[in-house]
């Protein structure tokens, strides 16, 4: 995938996440973006940062002293090769564990 294709796909994923998470109660999950970086501040104080990394061709997520590097798959999913974790289910699990909020992504 070339840089333009990656940028388009990563931007679409981050926009989707921002829109869906923006529907949540801001007292539970505060959502903000800056320079293409999606930031979540959870009600328990946890901070989650999600951004695209063109040079690596990945979406990176960091939270709770853990970092994930998600690669794009042909079927539209973003999966961390090292762990097999998928971006959306991992984020859903993190939100549920930390705030009790259940969101469908």
Short mmCIF file of C-alpha atoms in Angstrom, two decimals, residues 16-72:
data_model
loop_
_atom_site.label_atom_id
_atom_site.label_comp_id
_atom_site.label_asym_id
_atom_site.label_seq_id
_atom_site.Cartn_x
_atom_site.Cartn_y
_atom_site.Cartn_z
CA UNK A 16 -14.87 6.54 12.44
CA UNK A 17 -13.53 6.02 15.96
CA UNK A 18 -13.80 9.73 16.76
CA UNK A 19 -17.41 9.88 15.58
CA UNK A 20 -18.52 6.74 17.42
CA UNK A 21 -16.69 7.58 20.63
CA UNK A 22 -17.91 11.17 20.46
CA UNK A 23 -21.43 9.82 21.00
CA UNK A 24 -20.49 8.59 24.49
CA UNK A 25 -21.13 10.50 27.70
CA UNK A 26 -18.21 12.95 28.02
CA UNK A 27 -18.21 12.34 31.78
CA UNK A 28 -17.17 8.75 30.98
CA UNK A 29 -15.02 9.26 27.86
CA UNK A 30 -13.76 12.68 26.81
CA UNK A 31 -12.72 12.65 23.15
CA UNK A 32 -10.42 15.17 21.48
CA UNK A 33 -8.30 15.35 18.36
CA UNK A 34 -5.28 17.40 17.50
CA UNK A 35 -3.08 17.13 14.41
CA UNK A 36 -4.53 13.73 13.52
CA UNK A 37 -4.07 12.29 17.01
CA UNK A 38 -7.17 10.93 18.75
CA UNK A 39 -7.03 11.34 22.52
CA UNK A 40 -9.39 9.80 25.03
CA UNK A 41 -9.51 10.68 28.69
CA UNK A 42 -11.48 8.10 30.63
CA UNK A 43 -13.41 8.75 33.83
CA UNK A 44 -10.89 6.70 35.84
CA UNK A 45 -8.04 8.97 34.68
CA UNK A 46 -6.73 6.61 32.00
CA UNK A 47 -5.46 8.34 28.89
CA UNK A 48 -5.61 6.62 25.50
CA UNK A 49 -3.75 7.97 22.48
CA UNK A 50 -4.42 6.68 18.97
CA UNK A 51 -2.64 7.94 15.87
CA UNK A 52 -1.54 6.87 12.43
CA UNK A 53 2.15 6.33 11.79
CA UNK A 54 2.79 6.57 8.06
CA UNK A 55 6.46 5.54 8.19
CA UNK A 56 5.53 2.27 9.89
CA UNK A 57 2.27 1.90 7.96
CA UNK A 58 0.40 1.32 11.21
CA UNK A 59 -2.09 2.80 13.63
CA UNK A 60 -0.54 3.07 17.07
CA UNK A 61 -2.44 3.03 20.33
CA UNK A 62 -1.07 3.59 23.82
CA UNK A 63 -2.87 3.16 27.13
CA UNK A 64 -2.19 1.78 30.59
CA UNK A 65 1.56 1.37 30.02
CA UNK A 66 0.88 -0.71 26.91
CA UNK A 67 1.40 0.10 23.24
CA UNK A 68 -0.13 -1.61 20.23
CA UNK A 69 0.95 -1.30 16.60
CA UNK A 70 -1.93 -2.24 14.32
CA UNK A 71 -1.32 -3.21 10.69
CA UNK A 72 -4.02 -2.79 8.05
#
